[in-house]
């Protein structure tokens, strides 16, 4: 059964259900969500216009990251040296790409999936549209986190306590910089001129010049920088991690910590909307809820129960829905943003907002990709 067949079948059933119930129609996002179920070794294929699970695509390995565009998706597993290629028109595995190493981290930049692998240590690039491997760049040590922007890749080397910059055009390690502690996450400032390196042991961000990797400043934080998220224009960076039930708000262009606000219980993964009023969604795995912060006022405006051990949060491109992946309960909680926007936010106290729906997807969902429906 093809994607068009699945969509048509689900659409008829969805319309019939809505007509029978007589509900007021909600704004629909005409697209799909692909959910990587780590322990279920599968990809859940969801119709977002009806919030229905259409199909589960079985895999022979546990997926950790998924990236999708158009009619193709790439699935990367930290337990396999091959990358699964999905044909989204047929909703099936179409082939595999040899990664020449065990993936440690992966990211998407301008239609290219970059994967840092070990044994042997290398950085590889796979074109998302064609599914063809485009580059294989040897690395001097076991890689950790990666980030790619403007023809440059930043890579942390935890064992060597260094961070490096790779020129992806020439395929060479351009420069490396020793650090006082093992580096964690690395993130470029949106303009690519500054690099932020997580120092989890010291609860700080080390700021480097992105070109030379020369030291600029250390930014002490109230939390270990285990999760990092930028707002839509890159003018605010949000950091959560162990140490405090809070989110640190960093001004990346002023290289300063502007504020630290209490937000939930042991906050983790985050996602920020791109349309006003702008909100930051923060998952709280231990308490099973999501904290919502209004980025204009920097106040908590909602605390929403979502399920067991919420992790990754994905937003639909129209900024109408937030999808929360509950790793322990094996479902996706859907939050409709209009319920937050229409709430009486003049109250001095935050409030609980209702869930729009829940979608069972599989065992331990860990990663999501959202794509529009093909016309």
CSV table of C-alpha atoms in Angstrom, one decimal:
chain,number,residue,atom,x,y,z
A,1,UNK,CA,0.0,0.0,0.0
A,2,UNK,CA,1.4,3.4,-1.0
A,3,UNK,CA,1.4,6.7,0.9
A,4,UNK,CA,-1.4,8.0,-1.3
A,5,UNK,CA,-3.5,4.9,-0.5
A,6,UNK,CA,-2.9,5.2,3.2
A,7,UNK,CA,-3.8,8.8,3.2
A,8,UNK,CA,-7.0,8.3,1.2
A,9,UNK,CA,-8.2,5.5,3.5
A,10,UNK,CA,-7.4,7.4,6.7
A,11,UNK,CA,-9.0,10.6,5.3
A,12,UNK,CA,-12.3,8.9,4.5
A,13,UNK,CA,-12.4,7.3,7.9
A,14,UNK,CA,-11.5,10.6,9.6
A,15,UNK,CA,-14.1,12.6,7.8
A,16,UNK,CA,-16.7,10.0,8.6
A,17,UNK,CA,-15.8,10.1,12.3
A,18,UNK,CA,-15.9,13.9,12.4
A,19,UNK,CA,-19.3,14.1,10.7
A,20,UNK,CA,-20.7,11.5,13.0
A,21,UNK,CA,-19.6,13.3,16.1
A,22,UNK,CA,-20.6,16.7,14.8
A,23,UNK,CA,-17.4,18.3,16.1
A,24,UNK,CA,-16.1,21.7,15.0
A,25,UNK,CA,-13.3,21.1,12.6
A,26,UNK,CA,-9.8,22.0,13.9
A,27,UNK,CA,-7.1,23.6,11.8
A,28,UNK,CA,-5.3,20.7,10.0
A,29,UNK,CA,-1.7,20.3,9.1
A,30,UNK,CA,-1.6,18.4,5.8
A,31,UNK,CA,1.5,16.3,6.4
A,32,UNK,CA,3.0,13.3,8.2
A,33,UNK,CA,5.1,12.6,11.2
A,34,UNK,CA,7.7,9.8,11.2
A,35,UNK,CA,8.5,8.6,14.7
A,36,UNK,CA,11.5,6.4,15.4
A,37,UNK,CA,10.7,3.7,18.0
A,38,UNK,CA,14.0,2.7,19.5
A,39,UNK,CA,12.9,-0.4,21.5
A,40,UNK,CA,10.2,-1.3,19.0
A,41,UNK,CA,12.7,-1.3,16.1
A,42,UNK,CA,10.3,0.5,13.9
A,43,UNK,CA,9.2,3.8,12.3
A,44,UNK,CA,5.6,4.9,13.0
A,45,UNK,CA,4.0,6.7,10.0
A,46,UNK,CA,1.3,9.2,11.2
A,47,UNK,CA,-1.2,11.2,9.2
A,48,UNK,CA,-1.1,14.6,11.0
A,49,UNK,CA,-4.3,15.9,9.3
A,50,UNK,CA,-6.2,13.2,11.2
A,51,UNK,CA,-3.7,12.3,13.9
A,52,UNK,CA,-3.9,8.6,13.0
A,53,UNK,CA,-1.2,5.9,12.9
A,54,UNK,CA,-1.2,4.7,9.3
A,55,UNK,CA,1.5,2.1,9.4
A,56,UNK,CA,4.5,0.8,11.3
A,57,UNK,CA,7.6,0.2,9.2
A,58,UNK,CA,9.7,-2.6,10.8
A,59,UNK,CA,13.5,-2.3,11.0
A,60,UNK,CA,16.2,-4.8,11.8
A,61,UNK,CA,18.0,-2.3,14.2
A,62,UNK,CA,17.0,0.1,16.9
A,63,UNK,CA,16.7,3.6,15.4
A,64,UNK,CA,18.1,6.7,17.2
A,65,UNK,CA,17.7,9.5,14.6
A,66,UNK,CA,15.4,10.1,11.7
A,67,UNK,CA,15.6,12.8,9.0
A,68,UNK,CA,13.1,13.2,6.2
A,69,UNK,CA,12.3,15.4,3.2
A,70,UNK,CA,9.9,14.9,0.3
A,71,UNK,CA,9.7,11.2,-0.5
A,72,UNK,CA,12.8,10.0,1.4
A,73,UNK,CA,13.9,9.5,4.9
A,74,UNK,CA,17.2,8.4,6.5
A,75,UNK,CA,17.2,6.4,9.7
A,76,UNK,CA,20.5,6.3,11.8
A,77,UNK,CA,21.1,3.8,14.5
A,78,UNK,CA,23.9,3.9,17.1
A,79,UNK,CA,23.9,0.1,17.0
A,80,UNK,CA,24.5,-0.4,13.3
A,81,UNK,CA,27.0,0.7,10.7
A,82,UNK,CA,24.3,1.0,8.1
A,83,UNK,CA,21.8,3.8,7.5
A,84,UNK,CA,18.3,2.7,6.5
A,85,UNK,CA,16.8,4.6,3.5
A,86,UNK,CA,13.0,4.8,3.5
A,87,UNK,CA,10.9,5.3,0.4
A,88,UNK,CA,8.0,7.3,1.8
A,89,UNK,CA,5.9,6.9,-1.4
A,90,UNK,CA,5.9,3.1,-0.8
A,91,UNK,CA,6.1,3.5,3.0
A,92,UNK,CA,8.9,0.9,3.2
A,93,UNK,CA,12.6,0.4,3.5
A,94,UNK,CA,14.2,1.0,0.1
A,95,UNK,CA,17.8,0.2,0.9
A,96,UNK,CA,20.8,0.8,3.2
A,97,UNK,CA,24.0,2.9,3.1
A,98,UNK,CA,27.2,1.7,4.7
A,99,UNK,CA,28.3,4.2,7.3
A,100,UNK,CA,31.8,2.8,7.6
A,101,UNK,CA,31.7,3.1,11.4
A,102,UNK,CA,29.4,3.2,14.4
A,103,UNK,CA,27.3,6.4,14.6
A,104,UNK,CA,27.8,8.6,17.6
A,105,UNK,CA,25.8,11.6,16.6
A,106,UNK,CA,23.9,13.0,13.6
A,107,UNK,CA,22.5,16.3,12.3
A,108,UNK,CA,20.8,17.7,9.3
A,109,UNK,CA,22.1,20.8,7.4
A,110,UNK,CA,20.9,22.1,4.1
A,111,UNK,CA,19.6,18.7,2.9
A,112,UNK,CA,22.6,16.7,4.0
A,113,UNK,CA,22.7,14.3,6.9
A,114,UNK,CA,26.0,14.5,8.7
A,115,UNK,CA,27.0,11.5,10.8
A,116,UNK,CA,30.0,11.2,13.2
A,117,UNK,CA,31.1,7.6,13.5
A,118,UNK,CA,33.8,5.7,15.4
A,119,UNK,CA,35.9,2.6,14.6
A,120,UNK,CA,37.1,4.0,12.3
A,121,UNK,CA,36.6,7.6,13.4
A,122,UNK,CA,35.1,9.7,10.6
A,123,UNK,CA,32.5,12.2,9.5
A,124,UNK,CA,30.3,11.1,6.7
A,125,UNK,CA,27.7,13.0,4.7
A,126,UNK,CA,24.6,11.5,3.0
A,127,UNK,CA,22.5,13.5,0.6
A,128,UNK,CA,18.9,13.3,1.9
A,129,UNK,CA,17.2,13.7,-1.4
A,130,UNK,CA,19.2,11.1,-3.3
A,131,UNK,CA,20.3,8.8,-0.4
A,132,UNK,CA,23.8,8.9,-1.8
A,133,UNK,CA,26.9,9.2,0.4
A,134,UNK,CA,28.8,12.4,-0.6
A,135,UNK,CA,31.7,12.6,1.8
A,136,UNK,CA,33.9,10.6,4.1
A,137,UNK,CA,36.3,12.7,6.3
A,138,UNK,CA,38.7,10.9,8.6
A,139,UNK,CA,38.9,12.2,12.2
A,140,UNK,CA,41.8,12.0,14.7
A,141,UNK,CA,39.8,10.7,17.7
A,142,UNK,CA,36.4,9.3,18.8
A,143,UNK,CA,33.8,12.0,17.9
A,144,UNK,CA,31.0,13.1,20.2
A,145,UNK,CA,28.6,15.9,19.3
A,146,UNK,CA,28.6,17.6,15.9
A,147,UNK,CA,27.0,20.7,14.4
A,148,UNK,CA,27.3,21.9,10.8
A,149,UNK,CA,26.8,25.4,9.3
A,150,UNK,CA,28.1,27.4,6.3
A,151,UNK,CA,30.6,24.8,5.1
A,152,UNK,CA,32.1,24.2,8.5
A,153,UNK,CA,31.5,21.3,11.0
A,154,UNK,CA,32.3,21.5,14.7
A,155,UNK,CA,33.0,18.2,16.4
A,156,UNK,CA,33.7,17.4,20.1
A,157,UNK,CA,36.3,14.8,21.0
A,158,UNK,CA,35.5,13.9,24.6
A,159,UNK,CA,38.3,11.4,25.1
A,160,UNK,CA,40.9,13.8,23.8
A,161,UNK,CA,39.4,16.8,25.6
A,162,UNK,CA,39.4,18.8,22.4
A,163,UNK,CA,37.0,20.3,19.9
A,164,UNK,CA,37.7,20.6,16.2
A,165,UNK,CA,36.5,22.4,13.1
A,166,UNK,CA,36.3,20.6,9.8
A,167,UNK,CA,36.1,22.3,6.4
A,168,UNK,CA,33.5,20.2,4.7
A,169,UNK,CA,34.5,21.6,1.3
A,170,UNK,CA,38.1,20.4,1.5
A,171,UNK,CA,37.3,17.5,3.7
A,172,UNK,CA,40.0,18.2,6.2
A,173,UNK,CA,40.3,19.0,9.9
A,174,UNK,CA,41.1,22.7,9.8
A,175,UNK,CA,41.9,23.4,13.4
A,176,UNK,CA,41.5,21.9,16.9
A,177,UNK,CA,41.4,23.4,20.4
A,178,UNK,CA,42.3,21.7,23.7
A,179,UNK,CA,39.9,22.2,26.6
A,180,UNK,CA,40.1,21.9,30.3
A,181,UNK,CA,37.3,19.3,30.4
A,182,UNK,CA,35.7,16.7,28.2
A,183,UNK,CA,33.4,18.6,25.8
A,184,UNK,CA,29.7,17.8,25.5
A,185,UNK,CA,27.3,19.4,23.0
A,186,UNK,CA,28.7,21.8,20.4
A,187,UNK,CA,26.5,24.4,18.8
A,188,UNK,CA,27.3,27.2,16.3
A,189,UNK,CA,25.7,30.6,16.8
A,190,UNK,CA,23.2,31.0,13.9
A,191,UNK,CA,25.5,33.3,12.0
A,192,UNK,CA,28.3,30.7,12.3
A,193,UNK,CA,30.8,33.1,13.9
A,194,UNK,CA,30.8,31.8,17.4
A,195,UNK,CA,30.9,28.2,18.8
A,196,UNK,CA,29.4,27.2,22.1
A,197,UNK,CA,30.8,24.1,23.8
A,198,UNK,CA,29.1,22.4,26.7
A,199,UNK,CA,31.2,21.8,29.8
A,200,UNK,CA,28.9,19.6,31.9
A,201,UNK,CA,31.3,18.9,34.7
A,202,UNK,CA,31.6,22.7,35.4
A,203,UNK,CA,28.0,23.6,34.5
A,204,UNK,CA,29.3,26.1,32.0
A,205,UNK,CA,29.4,27.0,28.3
A,206,UNK,CA,32.8,27.6,26.7
A,207,UNK,CA,32.5,30.2,24.0
A,208,UNK,CA,35.1,30.0,21.1
A,209,UNK,CA,35.7,32.0,17.9
A,210,UNK,CA,34.2,29.6,15.3
A,211,UNK,CA,37.0,30.2,12.7
A,212,UNK,CA,40.1,30.0,14.9
A,213,UNK,CA,38.6,28.2,17.9
A,214,UNK,CA,40.4,30.7,20.1
A,215,UNK,CA,38.9,31.0,23.6
A,216,UNK,CA,36.5,33.9,24.2
A,217,UNK,CA,34.8,33.4,27.5
A,218,UNK,CA,33.3,30.8,29.9
A,219,UNK,CA,29.6,31.3,30.8
A,220,UNK,CA,28.8,29.8,34.2
A,221,UNK,CA,25.3,28.3,34.4
A,222,UNK,CA,22.9,27.1,37.1
A,223,UNK,CA,22.5,23.8,35.1
A,224,UNK,CA,24.7,21.4,33.2
A,225,UNK,CA,24.3,22.2,29.5
A,226,UNK,CA,22.8,18.8,28.5
A,227,UNK,CA,20.1,20.2,26.2
A,228,UNK,CA,20.4,23.4,24.0
A,229,UNK,CA,17.7,25.1,21.9
A,230,UNK,CA,17.6,28.3,19.9
A,231,UNK,CA,14.5,30.5,19.3
A,232,UNK,CA,13.5,31.1,15.7
A,233,UNK,CA,15.7,34.1,15.0
A,234,UNK,CA,18.7,32.8,16.9
A,235,UNK,CA,18.7,35.7,19.4
A,236,UNK,CA,18.0,33.5,22.4
A,237,UNK,CA,19.5,30.2,23.4
A,238,UNK,CA,17.9,28.0,26.0
A,239,UNK,CA,19.8,25.5,28.2
A,240,UNK,CA,18.6,22.7,30.5
A,241,UNK,CA,20.2,19.9,32.4
A,242,UNK,CA,21.1,18.6,35.8
A,243,UNK,CA,21.6,20.9,38.7
A,244,UNK,CA,18.4,23.0,38.9
A,245,UNK,CA,14.7,22.8,37.9
A,246,UNK,CA,15.3,25.7,35.6
A,247,UNK,CA,16.1,26.9,32.1
A,248,UNK,CA,19.0,29.2,31.5
A,249,UNK,CA,18.4,31.9,28.8
A,250,UNK,CA,21.6,32.9,27.0
A,251,UNK,CA,22.0,35.9,24.7
A,252,UNK,CA,24.4,34.3,22.1
A,253,UNK,CA,25.3,37.6,20.4
A,254,UNK,CA,26.1,39.3,23.7
A,255,UNK,CA,27.7,36.1,25.0
A,256,UNK,CA,26.0,36.5,28.4
A,257,UNK,CA,23.5,34.6,30.5
A,258,UNK,CA,20.5,37.0,30.6
A,259,UNK,CA,18.2,35.1,33.0
A,260,UNK,CA,17.5,31.8,34.7
A,261,UNK,CA,13.9,30.9,35.3
A,262,UNK,CA,12.3,28.0,37.2
A,263,UNK,CA,10.6,25.7,34.7
A,264,UNK,CA,9.2,22.3,35.6
A,265,UNK,CA,10.9,19.3,37.3
A,266,UNK,CA,14.3,18.1,35.9
A,267,UNK,CA,13.6,19.8,32.5
A,268,UNK,CA,15.1,18.2,29.4
A,269,UNK,CA,14.4,18.4,25.7
A,270,UNK,CA,13.0,21.7,24.3
A,271,UNK,CA,11.4,23.2,21.2
A,272,UNK,CA,10.6,26.8,20.4
A,273,UNK,CA,7.8,28.1,18.1
A,274,UNK,CA,8.6,30.5,15.3
A,275,UNK,CA,5.4,32.6,15.3
A,276,UNK,CA,4.1,35.1,17.8
A,277,UNK,CA,3.4,34.9,20.6
A,278,UNK,CA,6.5,32.7,20.8
A,279,UNK,CA,6.6,29.8,23.2
A,280,UNK,CA,9.2,27.4,24.6
A,281,UNK,CA,8.1,23.9,25.2
A,282,UNK,CA,10.1,21.9,27.8
A,283,UNK,CA,9.7,18.2,28.6
A,284,UNK,CA,9.9,17.1,32.2
A,285,UNK,CA,10.6,13.3,32.1
A,286,UNK,CA,10.4,12.6,35.8
A,287,UNK,CA,7.1,14.4,36.3
A,288,UNK,CA,5.5,13.4,33.0
A,289,UNK,CA,4.5,16.8,31.9
A,290,UNK,CA,5.5,19.7,29.6
A,291,UNK,CA,6.2,23.3,30.8
A,292,UNK,CA,5.3,26.1,28.4
A,293,UNK,CA,7.1,29.4,28.7
A,294,UNK,CA,6.0,32.6,26.9
A,295,UNK,CA,9.2,33.9,25.4
A,296,UNK,CA,7.9,37.5,25.3
A,297,UNK,CA,7.2,37.7,29.0
A,298,UNK,CA,9.6,34.8,30.0
A,299,UNK,CA,6.9,33.5,32.3
A,300,UNK,CA,5.6,30.0,32.7
A,301,UNK,CA,2.1,30.0,31.2
A,302,UNK,CA,1.1,26.3,31.3
A,303,UNK,CA,2.1,22.9,32.8
A,304,UNK,CA,0.6,20.1,30.7
A,305,UNK,CA,0.5,16.4,31.8
A,306,UNK,CA,1.5,14.4,28.7
A,307,UNK,CA,2.5,10.8,29.6
A,308,UNK,CA,5.4,8.8,31.0
A,309,UNK,CA,8.9,10.1,30.5
A,310,UNK,CA,8.3,12.7,27.8
A,311,UNK,CA,11.4,13.4,25.7
A,312,UNK,CA,11.7,14.9,22.2
A,313,UNK,CA,9.3,17.6,21.2
A,314,UNK,CA,8.5,18.4,17.6
A,315,UNK,CA,6.5,21.3,16.3
A,316,UNK,CA,4.4,21.3,13.1
A,317,UNK,CA,5.7,24.0,10.6
A,318,UNK,CA,2.4,25.9,10.9
A,319,UNK,CA,3.0,26.4,14.7
A,320,UNK,CA,-0.4,24.8,15.5
A,321,UNK,CA,0.6,21.6,17.2
A,322,UNK,CA,3.4,20.3,19.5
A,323,UNK,CA,4.1,16.6,19.4
A,324,UNK,CA,5.6,15.2,22.6
A,325,UNK,CA,7.3,11.7,22.4
A,326,UNK,CA,6.6,9.8,25.6
A,327,UNK,CA,9.4,7.2,25.8
A,328,UNK,CA,8.0,5.0,28.6
A,329,UNK,CA,4.3,5.0,27.7
A,330,UNK,CA,5.1,4.6,24.0
A,331,UNK,CA,2.8,7.3,22.6
A,332,UNK,CA,2.8,10.8,21.2
A,333,UNK,CA,0.9,13.5,23.1
A,334,UNK,CA,-0.5,16.3,20.9
A,335,UNK,CA,-0.8,19.8,22.2
A,336,UNK,CA,-2.9,22.3,20.3
A,337,UNK,CA,-1.2,25.7,20.6
A,338,UNK,CA,-4.5,27.6,20.2
A,339,UNK,CA,-5.6,26.3,23.6
A,340,UNK,CA,-2.5,28.1,25.1
A,341,UNK,CA,-2.8,31.2,23.0
A,342,UNK,CA,-6.5,31.6,23.9
A,343,UNK,CA,-6.1,31.0,27.6
A,344,UNK,CA,-6.4,33.9,30.0
A,345,UNK,CA,-2.7,34.5,30.5
A,346,UNK,CA,-3.3,37.6,32.5
A,347,UNK,CA,-3.4,35.4,35.6
A,348,UNK,CA,-0.4,35.7,37.9
A,349,UNK,CA,-0.3,31.9,38.1
A,350,UNK,CA,0.3,29.4,35.3
A,351,UNK,CA,-2.4,26.9,34.4
A,352,UNK,CA,-2.9,23.4,33.1
A,353,UNK,CA,-3.9,23.1,29.5
A,354,UNK,CA,-5.7,20.1,28.0
A,355,UNK,CA,-4.2,17.7,25.5
A,356,UNK,CA,-5.6,17.6,22.0
A,357,UNK,CA,-5.1,13.8,21.6
A,358,UNK,CA,-2.8,10.9,22.2
A,359,UNK,CA,-1.4,8.5,19.6
A,360,UNK,CA,0.0,5.1,20.5
A,361,UNK,CA,3.2,4.6,18.3
A,362,UNK,CA,5.4,1.9,19.7
A,363,UNK,CA,8.1,1.1,22.2
A,364,UNK,CA,10.3,4.1,23.3
A,365,UNK,CA,9.8,6.8,20.6
A,366,UNK,CA,13.0,8.9,20.6
A,367,UNK,CA,13.1,10.9,17.3
A,368,UNK,CA,10.7,12.6,15.0
A,369,UNK,CA,10.6,14.1,11.5
A,370,UNK,CA,7.7,16.1,10.0
A,371,UNK,CA,7.1,16.4,6.3
A,372,UNK,CA,4.3,18.1,4.3
A,373,UNK,CA,1.9,16.0,2.2
A,374,UNK,CA,2.9,15.7,-1.4
A,375,UNK,CA,0.3,17.3,-3.7
